[in-house]
Tab-separated table of N, CA and C in Angstrom:
chain	number	residue	atom	x	y	z
V	244	MET	N	73.463	-54.204	96.572
V	244	MET	CA	73.333	-52.779	96.771
V	244	MET	C	74.426	-52.310	97.736
V	245	LEU	N	75.142	-51.272	97.354
V	245	LEU	CA	76.164	-50.708	98.231
V	245	LEU	C	75.523	-49.788	99.261
V	246	ASN	N	76.175	-49.659	100.398
V	246	ASN	CA	75.748	-48.761	101.462
V	246	ASN	C	76.757	-47.625	101.563
V	247	ILE	N	76.316	-46.414	101.269
V	247	ILE	CA	77.169	-45.231	101.332
V	247	ILE	C	76.830	-44.507	102.624
V	248	VAL	N	77.849	-44.277	103.454
V	248	VAL	CA	77.637	-43.669	104.763
V	248	VAL	C	78.353	-42.327	104.819
V	249	LEU	N	77.616	-41.279	105.178
V	249	LEU	CA	78.207	-39.960	105.404
V	249	LEU	C	78.111	-39.661	106.888
V	250	VAL	N	79.269	-39.512	107.522
V	250	VAL	CA	79.315	-39.223	108.953
V	250	VAL	C	79.356	-37.707	109.138
V	251	GLU	N	78.300	-37.185	109.721
V	251	GLU	CA	78.179	-35.763	110.045
V	251	GLU	C	78.465	-34.851	108.847
V	252	PRO	N	77.742	-35.047	107.739
V	252	PRO	CA	77.970	-34.201	106.558
V	252	PRO	C	77.699	-32.730	106.863
V	253	GLU	N	78.493	-31.854	106.252
V	253	GLU	CA	78.410	-30.418	106.553
V	253	GLU	C	77.841	-29.576	105.419
V	254	ILE	N	78.011	-30.024	104.179
V	254	ILE	CA	77.666	-29.188	103.034
V	254	ILE	C	76.502	-29.813	102.265
V	255	PRO	N	75.367	-29.106	102.220
V	255	PRO	CA	74.174	-29.697	101.593
V	255	PRO	C	74.365	-30.058	100.125
V	256	ASN	N	75.108	-29.246	99.377
V	256	ASN	CA	75.305	-29.537	97.955
V	256	ASN	C	76.009	-30.880	97.769
V	257	ASN	N	76.996	-31.173	98.602
V	257	ASN	CA	77.698	-32.455	98.501
V	257	ASN	C	76.750	-33.614	98.787
V	258	THR	N	75.969	-33.478	99.841
V	258	THR	CA	75.033	-34.543	100.195
V	258	THR	C	73.996	-34.734	99.097
V	259	GLY	N	73.525	-33.643	98.509
V	259	GLY	CA	72.574	-33.740	97.401
V	259	GLY	C	73.168	-34.454	96.206
V	260	ASN	N	74.407	-34.118	95.859
V	260	ASN	CA	75.077	-34.778	94.739
V	260	ASN	C	75.293	-36.262	95.015
V	261	ILE	N	75.663	-36.584	96.241
V	261	ILE	CA	75.876	-37.984	96.619
V	261	ILE	C	74.546	-38.739	96.600
V	262	GLY	N	73.483	-38.100	97.046
V	262	GLY	CA	72.162	-38.720	96.978
V	262	GLY	C	71.772	-39.044	95.546
V	263	ARG	N	72.035	-38.126	94.652
V	263	ARG	CA	71.745	-38.346	93.230
V	263	ARG	C	72.570	-39.522	92.693
V	264	LEU	N	73.846	-39.578	93.081
V	264	LEU	CA	74.703	-40.695	92.675
V	264	LEU	C	74.145	-42.018	93.192
V	265	CYS	N	73.671	-42.023	94.427
V	265	CYS	CA	73.106	-43.242	95.015
V	265	CYS	C	71.884	-43.710	94.238
V	266	VAL	N	71.021	-42.788	93.847
V	266	VAL	CA	69.851	-43.170	93.049
V	266	VAL	C	70.312	-43.782	91.736
V	267	GLY	N	71.274	-43.144	91.090
V	267	GLY	CA	71.752	-43.621	89.794
V	267	GLY	C	72.481	-44.949	89.843
V	268	THR	N	73.083	-45.268	90.975
V	268	THR	CA	73.838	-46.520	91.098
V	268	THR	C	73.096	-47.563	91.941
V	269	GLU	N	71.868	-47.260	92.297
V	269	GLU	CA	71.048	-48.143	93.135
V	269	GLU	C	71.759	-48.497	94.434
V	270	SER	N	72.313	-47.475	95.060
V	270	SER	CA	72.984	-47.631	96.356
V	270	SER	C	72.118	-47.005	97.446
V	271	ARG	N	72.324	-47.451	98.674
V	271	ARG	CA	71.621	-46.875	99.822
V	271	ARG	C	72.483	-45.775	100.427
V	272	LEU	N	71.860	-44.706	100.891
V	272	LEU	CA	72.575	-43.626	101.562
V	272	LEU	C	72.225	-43.651	103.044
V	273	HIS	N	73.248	-43.597	103.879
V	273	HIS	CA	73.084	-43.576	105.335
V	273	HIS	C	73.709	-42.281	105.842
V	274	LEU	N	72.934	-41.482	106.551
V	274	LEU	CA	73.399	-40.187	107.053
V	274	LEU	C	73.413	-40.197	108.573
V	275	ILE	N	74.580	-39.875	109.145
V	275	ILE	CA	74.727	-39.875	110.599
V	275	ILE	C	74.772	-38.437	111.113
V	276	HIS	N	73.845	-38.107	112.006
V	276	HIS	CA	73.778	-36.774	112.627
V	276	HIS	C	74.957	-36.561	113.566
V	277	PRO	N	75.287	-35.297	113.841
V	277	PRO	CA	74.616	-34.069	113.405
V	277	PRO	C	75.037	-33.653	111.998
V	278	PHE	N	74.136	-32.923	111.319
V	278	PHE	CA	74.405	-32.385	109.995
V	278	PHE	C	74.759	-30.908	110.115
V	279	GLY	N	75.418	-30.386	109.110
V	279	GLY	CA	75.704	-28.954	109.041
V	279	GLY	C	74.609	-28.202	108.318
V	280	PHE	N	73.446	-28.822	108.142
V	280	PHE	CA	72.314	-28.248	107.410
V	280	PHE	C	71.062	-29.001	107.821
V	281	VAL	N	69.921	-28.496	107.414
V	281	VAL	CA	68.679	-29.234	107.633
V	281	VAL	C	68.354	-29.990	106.347
V	282	ILE	N	67.726	-31.124	106.473
V	282	ILE	CA	67.526	-32.024	105.343
V	282	ILE	C	66.649	-31.413	104.254
V	283	ASN	N	65.881	-30.389	104.568
V	283	ASN	CA	65.057	-29.753	103.542
V	283	ASN	C	65.740	-28.524	102.945
V	284	ASP	N	67.029	-28.386	103.159
V	284	ASP	CA	67.806	-27.266	102.629
V	284	ASP	C	67.626	-27.154	101.121
V	285	LYS	N	67.406	-25.930	100.637
V	285	LYS	CA	67.181	-25.731	99.198
V	285	LYS	C	68.396	-26.152	98.368
V	286	ASN	N	69.617	-26.020	98.917
V	286	ASN	CA	70.811	-26.438	98.185
V	286	ASN	C	70.886	-27.953	98.057
V	287	LEU	N	70.458	-28.651	99.096
V	287	LEU	CA	70.405	-30.113	99.045
V	287	LEU	C	69.426	-30.540	97.958
V	288	LYS	N	68.261	-29.946	97.947
V	288	LYS	CA	67.243	-30.293	96.959
V	288	LYS	C	67.702	-29.928	95.550
V	289	ARG	N	68.357	-28.785	95.393
V	289	ARG	CA	68.830	-28.365	94.076
V	289	ARG	C	69.870	-29.345	93.548
V	290	SER	N	70.788	-29.770	94.405
V	290	SER	CA	71.835	-30.702	93.980
V	290	SER	C	71.274	-32.090	93.701
V	291	GLY	N	70.309	-32.506	94.504
V	291	GLY	CA	69.699	-33.822	94.318
V	291	GLY	C	68.623	-33.819	93.245
V	292	LEU	N	68.243	-32.617	92.820
V	292	LEU	CA	67.199	-32.423	91.821
V	292	LEU	C	65.943	-33.196	92.210
V	293	ASP	N	65.204	-33.649	91.227
V	293	ASP	CA	63.967	-34.363	91.534
V	293	ASP	C	64.205	-35.843	91.814
V	294	TYR	N	65.480	-36.237	91.920
V	294	TYR	CA	65.816	-37.634	92.204
V	294	TYR	C	65.697	-37.967	93.690
V	295	TRP	N	65.709	-36.952	94.544
V	295	TRP	CA	65.732	-37.165	95.990
V	295	TRP	C	64.566	-38.043	96.458
V	296	VAL	N	63.418	-37.928	95.809
V	296	VAL	CA	62.252	-38.727	96.221
V	296	VAL	C	62.469	-40.217	95.968
V	297	HIS	N	63.404	-40.564	95.095
V	297	HIS	CA	63.684	-41.970	94.786
V	297	HIS	C	64.832	-42.539	95.621
V	298	LEU	N	65.411	-41.719	96.459
V	298	LEU	CA	66.583	-42.111	97.233
V	298	LEU	C	66.217	-43.035	98.390
V	299	ASN	N	66.967	-44.126	98.518
V	299	ASN	CA	66.845	-45.031	99.653
V	299	ASN	C	67.788	-44.480	100.725
V	300	VAL	N	67.247	-43.727	101.663
V	300	VAL	CA	68.078	-43.031	102.651
V	300	VAL	C	67.601	-43.335	104.063
V	301	THR	N	68.567	-43.509	104.968
V	301	THR	CA	68.279	-43.718	106.383
V	301	THR	C	69.112	-42.732	107.178
V	302	GLU	N	68.493	-42.116	108.167
V	302	GLU	CA	69.202	-41.202	109.057
V	302	GLU	C	69.373	-41.865	110.422
V	303	TYR	N	70.515	-41.591	111.042
V	303	TYR	CA	70.819	-42.113	112.377
V	303	TYR	C	71.139	-40.928	113.270
V	304	GLN	N	70.700	-40.982	114.503
V	304	GLN	CA	70.931	-39.878	115.428
V	304	GLN	C	72.382	-39.789	115.885
V	305	ASN	N	73.094	-40.918	115.814
V	305	ASN	CA	74.499	-40.917	116.229
V	305	ASN	C	75.202	-42.154	115.674
V	306	ILE	N	76.483	-42.217	115.885
V	306	ILE	CA	77.300	-43.308	115.365
V	306	ILE	C	76.896	-44.653	115.970
V	307	GLU	N	76.603	-44.667	117.246
V	307	GLU	CA	76.231	-45.923	117.911
V	307	GLU	C	74.978	-46.535	117.294
V	308	GLU	N	73.997	-45.697	116.993
V	308	GLU	CA	72.774	-46.209	116.367
V	308	GLU	C	73.096	-46.832	115.004
V	309	TRP	N	73.947	-46.160	114.216
V	309	TRP	CA	74.331	-46.704	112.911
V	309	TRP	C	75.053	-48.040	113.066
V	310	ILE	N	76.032	-48.098	113.966
V	310	ILE	CA	76.814	-49.321	114.162
V	310	ILE	C	75.913	-50.501	114.520
V	311	SER	N	74.862	-50.251	115.268
V	311	SER	CA	73.960	-51.340	115.668
V	311	SER	C	73.214	-51.958	114.483
V	312	HIS	N	73.220	-51.301	113.329
V	312	HIS	CA	72.530	-51.808	112.132
V	312	HIS	C	73.460	-52.521	111.144
V	313	ILE	N	74.732	-52.648	111.475
V	313	ILE	CA	75.693	-53.274	110.564
V	313	ILE	C	75.748	-54.774	110.850
V	314	PRO	N	75.375	-55.608	109.877
V	314	PRO	CA	75.377	-57.052	110.126
V	314	PRO	C	76.777	-57.677	110.154
V	315	ASP	N	77.720	-57.111	109.381
V	315	ASP	CA	79.063	-57.690	109.286
V	315	ASP	C	80.080	-56.549	109.252
V	316	LYS	N	80.673	-56.282	110.400
V	316	LYS	CA	81.603	-55.141	110.521
V	316	LYS	C	82.875	-55.322	109.696
V	317	SER	N	83.160	-56.548	109.247
V	317	SER	CA	84.339	-56.760	108.410
V	317	SER	C	84.131	-56.205	106.997
V	318	ARG	N	82.893	-55.848	106.645
V	318	ARG	CA	82.589	-55.297	105.322
V	318	ARG	C	82.380	-53.785	105.367
V	319	VAL	N	82.911	-53.150	106.414
V	319	VAL	CA	82.872	-51.689	106.543
V	319	VAL	C	84.224	-51.148	106.108
V	320	PHE	N	84.214	-50.190	105.183
V	320	PHE	CA	85.443	-49.602	104.654
V	320	PHE	C	85.425	-48.097	104.892
V	321	LEU	N	86.396	-47.633	105.680
V	321	LEU	CA	86.503	-46.211	105.996
V	321	LEU	C	87.449	-45.542	105.018
V	322	MET	N	87.036	-44.416	104.456
V	322	MET	CA	87.867	-43.693	103.507
V	322	MET	C	88.661	-42.609	104.237
V	323	SER	N	89.968	-42.593	103.975
V	323	SER	CA	90.838	-41.608	104.612
V	323	SER	C	92.037	-41.324	103.724
V	324	SER	N	92.393	-40.070	103.605
V	324	SER	CA	93.591	-39.723	102.821
V	324	SER	C	94.855	-40.187	103.536
V	325	HIS	N	94.736	-40.605	104.797
V	325	HIS	CA	95.891	-41.075	105.572
V	325	HIS	C	96.079	-42.589	105.515
V	326	ALA	N	95.132	-43.300	104.910
V	326	ALA	CA	95.223	-44.764	104.830
V	326	ALA	C	96.329	-45.165	103.857
V	327	SER	N	96.833	-46.376	104.021
V	327	SER	CA	97.898	-46.854	103.128
V	327	SER	C	97.388	-47.846	102.081
V	328	THR	N	96.203	-48.396	102.266
V	328	THR	CA	95.638	-49.346	101.302
V	328	THR	C	94.750	-48.603	100.317
V	329	SER	N	94.979	-48.835	99.039
V	329	SER	CA	94.222	-48.176	97.978
V	329	SER	C	92.874	-48.849	97.758
V	330	ILE	N	91.911	-48.093	97.272
V	330	ILE	CA	90.609	-48.663	96.917
V	330	ILE	C	90.750	-49.702	95.806
V	331	TYR	N	91.873	-49.679	95.088
V	331	TYR	CA	92.096	-50.621	93.994
V	331	TYR	C	92.713	-51.934	94.472
V	332	GLU	N	92.999	-52.036	95.766
V	332	GLU	CA	93.585	-53.250	96.342
V	332	GLU	C	92.570	-54.087	97.116
V	333	VAL	N	91.318	-53.697	97.091
V	333	VAL	CA	90.280	-54.351	97.887
V	333	VAL	C	89.318	-55.088	96.968
V	334	ASP	N	88.780	-56.186	97.461
V	334	ASP	CA	87.774	-56.946	96.727
V	334	ASP	C	86.404	-56.556	97.270
V	335	PHE	N	85.766	-55.586	96.621
V	335	PHE	CA	84.457	-55.116	97.080
V	335	PHE	C	83.385	-56.151	96.783
V	336	GLN	N	82.346	-56.151	97.642
V	336	GLN	CA	81.221	-57.069	97.496
V	336	GLN	C	79.915	-56.309	97.606
V	337	ASP	N	78.885	-56.874	97.016
V	337	ASP	CA	77.554	-56.299	97.147
V	337	ASP	C	77.203	-56.220	98.635
V	338	GLY	N	76.658	-55.110	99.066
V	338	GLY	CA	76.285	-54.935	100.467
V	338	GLY	C	77.345	-54.266	101.319
V	339	ASP	N	78.520	-53.984	100.750
V	339	ASP	CA	79.588	-53.325	101.522
V	339	ASP	C	79.148	-51.943	102.002
V	340	TRP	N	79.781	-51.512	103.088
V	340	TRP	CA	79.540	-50.201	103.692
V	340	TRP	C	80.749	-49.315	103.400
V	341	LEU	N	80.560	-48.248	102.646
V	341	LEU	CA	81.621	-47.320	102.268
V	341	LEU	C	81.392	-46.034	103.049
V	342	VAL	N	82.331	-45.717	103.948
V	342	VAL	CA	82.120	-44.662	104.935
V	342	VAL	C	83.021	-43.454	104.656
V	343	PHE	N	82.407	-42.273	104.668
V	343	PHE	CA	83.103	-41.019	104.396
V	343	PHE	C	82.852	-40.038	105.534
V	344	GLY	N	83.895	-39.314	105.933
V	344	GLY	CA	83.788	-38.368	107.041
V	344	GLY	C	83.336	-36.996	106.613
V	345	LYS	N	83.210	-36.122	107.598
V	345	LYS	CA	82.765	-34.765	107.309
V	345	LYS	C	83.794	-34.031	106.459
V	346	GLU	N	83.319	-33.098	105.680
V	346	GLU	CA	84.152	-32.409	104.700
V	346	GLU	C	85.355	-31.702	105.313
V	347	SER	N	85.203	-31.108	106.466
V	347	SER	CA	86.281	-30.283	107.034
V	347	SER	C	87.416	-31.083	107.674
V	348	VAL	N	87.112	-32.234	108.254
V	348	VAL	CA	88.140	-32.969	109.004
V	348	VAL	C	88.174	-34.473	108.746
V	349	GLY	N	87.284	-34.982	107.927
V	349	GLY	CA	87.264	-36.420	107.684
V	349	GLY	C	86.714	-37.183	108.881
V	350	LEU	N	87.204	-38.395	109.070
V	350	LEU	CA	86.781	-39.243	110.186
V	350	LEU	C	87.747	-39.086	111.347
V	351	SER	N	87.224	-39.057	112.558
V	351	SER	CA	88.069	-38.892	113.739
V	351	SER	C	88.925	-40.139	113.974
V	352	GLU	N	90.005	-39.969	114.686
V	352	GLU	CA	90.881	-41.091	115.020
V	352	GLU	C	90.126	-42.133	115.839
V	353	ASN	N	89.302	-41.669	116.761
V	353	ASN	CA	88.498	-42.569	117.582
V	353	ASN	C	87.573	-43.416	116.706
V	354	PHE	N	86.936	-42.780	115.737
V	354	PHE	CA	86.058	-43.504	114.817
V	354	PHE	C	86.866	-44.497	113.991
V	355	MET	N	88.001	-44.064	113.464
V	355	MET	CA	88.853	-44.928	112.639
V	355	MET	C	89.290	-46.171	113.406
V	356	ASN	N	89.542	-46.029	114.692
V	356	ASN	CA	90.003	-47.152	115.512
V	356	ASN	C	88.932	-48.223	115.727
V	357	ARG	N	87.699	-47.944	115.405
V	357	ARG	CA	86.610	-48.895	115.618
V	357	ARG	C	86.482	-49.926	114.496
V	358	PHE	N	87.154	-49.662	113.361
V	358	PHE	CA	87.057	-50.558	112.209
V	358	PHE	C	88.445	-50.792	111.639
V	359	GLU	N	88.652	-51.960	111.051
V	359	GLU	CA	89.995	-52.300	110.578
V	359	GLU	C	90.277	-51.915	109.134
V	360	ASN	N	89.261	-51.776	108.301
V	360	ASN	CA	89.478	-51.512	106.872
V	360	ASN	C	89.514	-50.017	106.576
V	361	HIS	N	90.714	-49.495	106.314
V	361	HIS	CA	90.908	-48.088	105.989
V	361	HIS	C	91.447	-48.006	104.564
V	362	LEU	N	90.793	-47.217	103.725
V	362	LEU	CA	91.175	-47.127	102.313
V	362	LEU	C	91.440	-45.691	101.900
V	363	THR	N	92.251	-45.549	100.865
V	363	THR	CA	92.528	-44.232	100.304
V	363	THR	C	92.340	-44.270	98.800
V	364	ILE	N	92.091	-43.112	98.235
V	364	ILE	CA	92.023	-42.951	96.787
V	364	ILE	C	93.367	-42.375	96.368
V	365	PRO	N	94.108	-43.074	95.516
V	365	PRO	CA	95.404	-42.536	95.091
V	365	PRO	C	95.245	-41.169	94.431
V	366	MET	N	96.148	-40.249	94.790
V	366	MET	CA	96.068	-38.894	94.240
V	366	MET	C	97.445	-38.251	94.224
V	367	SER	N	97.553	-37.212	93.489
V	367	SER	CA	98.780	-36.421	93.399
V	367	SER	C	99.126	-35.830	94.764
V	368	ASN	N	100.409	-35.644	95.012
V	368	ASN	CA	100.844	-34.992	96.249
V	368	ASN	C	100.523	-33.501	96.260
V	369	LEU	N	100.026	-32.978	95.164
V	369	LEU	CA	99.721	-31.548	95.073
V	369	LEU	C	98.417	-31.164	95.771
V	370	ILE	N	97.610	-32.170	96.145
V	370	ILE	CA	96.363	-31.889	96.856
V	370	ILE	C	96.292	-32.713	98.135
V	371	ARG	N	95.480	-32.233	99.107
V	371	ARG	CA	95.277	-32.950	100.375
V	371	ARG	C	94.239	-34.056	100.227
V	372	SER	N	93.186	-33.733	99.445
V	372	SER	CA	92.085	-34.680	99.302
V	372	SER	C	91.210	-34.253	98.131
V	373	PHE	N	90.306	-35.154	97.761
V	373	PHE	CA	89.303	-34.835	96.756
V	373	PHE	C	88.052	-34.323	97.464
V	374	ASN	N	87.212	-33.611	96.746
V	374	ASN	CA	85.893	-33.236	97.244
V	374	ASN	C	85.147	-34.525	97.600
V	375	ILE	N	84.349	-34.497	98.642
V	375	ILE	CA	83.687	-35.717	99.109
V	375	ILE	C	82.765	-36.327	98.057
V	376	ALA	N	82.049	-35.499	97.303
V	376	ALA	CA	81.164	-36.050	96.274
V	376	ALA	C	81.983	-36.761	95.204
V	377	ASN	N	83.132	-36.195	94.843
V	377	ASN	CA	84.015	-36.856	93.879
V	377	ASN	C	84.576	-38.143	94.468
V	378	SER	N	84.942	-38.109	95.734
V	378	SER	CA	85.484	-39.301	96.395
V	378	SER	C	84.473	-40.440	96.396
V	379	VAL	N	83.239	-40.118	96.729
V	379	VAL	CA	82.193	-41.148	96.738
V	379	VAL	C	82.038	-41.726	95.329
V	380	ALA	N	82.064	-40.865	94.316
V	380	ALA	CA	81.925	-41.334	92.939
V	380	ALA	C	83.073	-42.267	92.542
V	381	PHE	N	84.306	-41.915	92.930
V	381	PHE	CA	85.456	-42.780	92.652
V	381	PHE	C	85.231	-44.170	93.254
V	382	VAL	N	84.909	-44.203	94.532
V	382	VAL	CA	84.823	-45.473	95.250
V	382	VAL	C	83.621	-46.295	94.802
V	383	VAL	N	82.477	-45.659	94.651
V	383	VAL	CA	81.293	-46.382	94.184
V	383	VAL	C	81.533	-46.924	92.779
V	384	GLY	N	82.154	-46.127	91.915
V	384	GLY	CA	82.449	-46.591	90.561
V	384	GLY	C	83.331	-47.825	90.561
V	385	GLU	N	84.378	-47.813	91.376
V	385	GLU	CA	85.275	-48.968	91.446
V	385	GLU	C	84.556	-50.179	92.038
V	386	ALA	N	83.786	-49.972	93.105
V	386	ALA	CA	83.068	-51.088	93.727
V	386	ALA	C	82.049	-51.680	92.759
V	387	LYS	N	81.292	-50.838	92.071
V	387	LYS	CA	80.296	-51.326	91.116
V	387	LYS	C	80.974	-52.053	89.955
V	388	ARG	N	82.127	-51.556	89.507
V	388	ARG	CA	82.866	-52.229	88.440
V	388	ARG	C	83.255	-53.641	88.868
V	389	GLN	N	83.802	-53.760	90.078
V	389	GLN	CA	84.204	-55.080	90.581
V	389	GLN	C	83.012	-56.008	90.745
V	390	ILE	N	81.946	-55.509	91.320
V	390	ILE	CA	80.758	-56.338	91.542
V	390	ILE	C	80.164	-56.797	90.212
V	391	GLY	N	80.174	-55.903	89.218
V	391	GLY	CA	79.672	-56.247	87.892
V	391	GLY	C	80.468	-57.333	87.220
V	392	LEU	N	81.766	-57.389	87.496
V	392	LEU	CA	82.619	-58.430	86.908
V	392	LEU	C	82.314	-59.808	87.472
V	393	LYS	N	81.717	-59.852	88.667
V	393	LYS	CA	81.435	-61.128	89.344
V	393	LYS	C	80.100	-61.718	88.941
V	394	ILE	N	79.277	-60.945	88.270
V	394	ILE	CA	77.924	-61.403	87.931
V	394	ILE	C	77.951	-62.320	86.724
């Protein structure tokens, strides 16, 4: 099972869509406070539809609390449009932690410095980044594809 981590998510629709993706891919969702919405937001529920009740989700009050639950920090992968290593150059494993930053600014430099694995999704120079829900889908799809090949 993959671990999808959203650090300080701001937009309920994105979180709802990602939650739905997690249910469909049998992944765990980890949400790190503060949020830009309340968890019972109608937009979150609308995006997650009736799948939200099946979601394996854990909330953390802060980054330190989340970090204390990671058994192997070498399997944490931070997503950043500034990284030089592509998601297609990594050997993903079951149980990996795929970390995404807040929609407006991504992950802070301080946060990035805490982990060594920084990945990017290759994209055209015409855009700065993909929508976070699309980014999660790209990375989860690639990780699940790789893991499926090993079974």
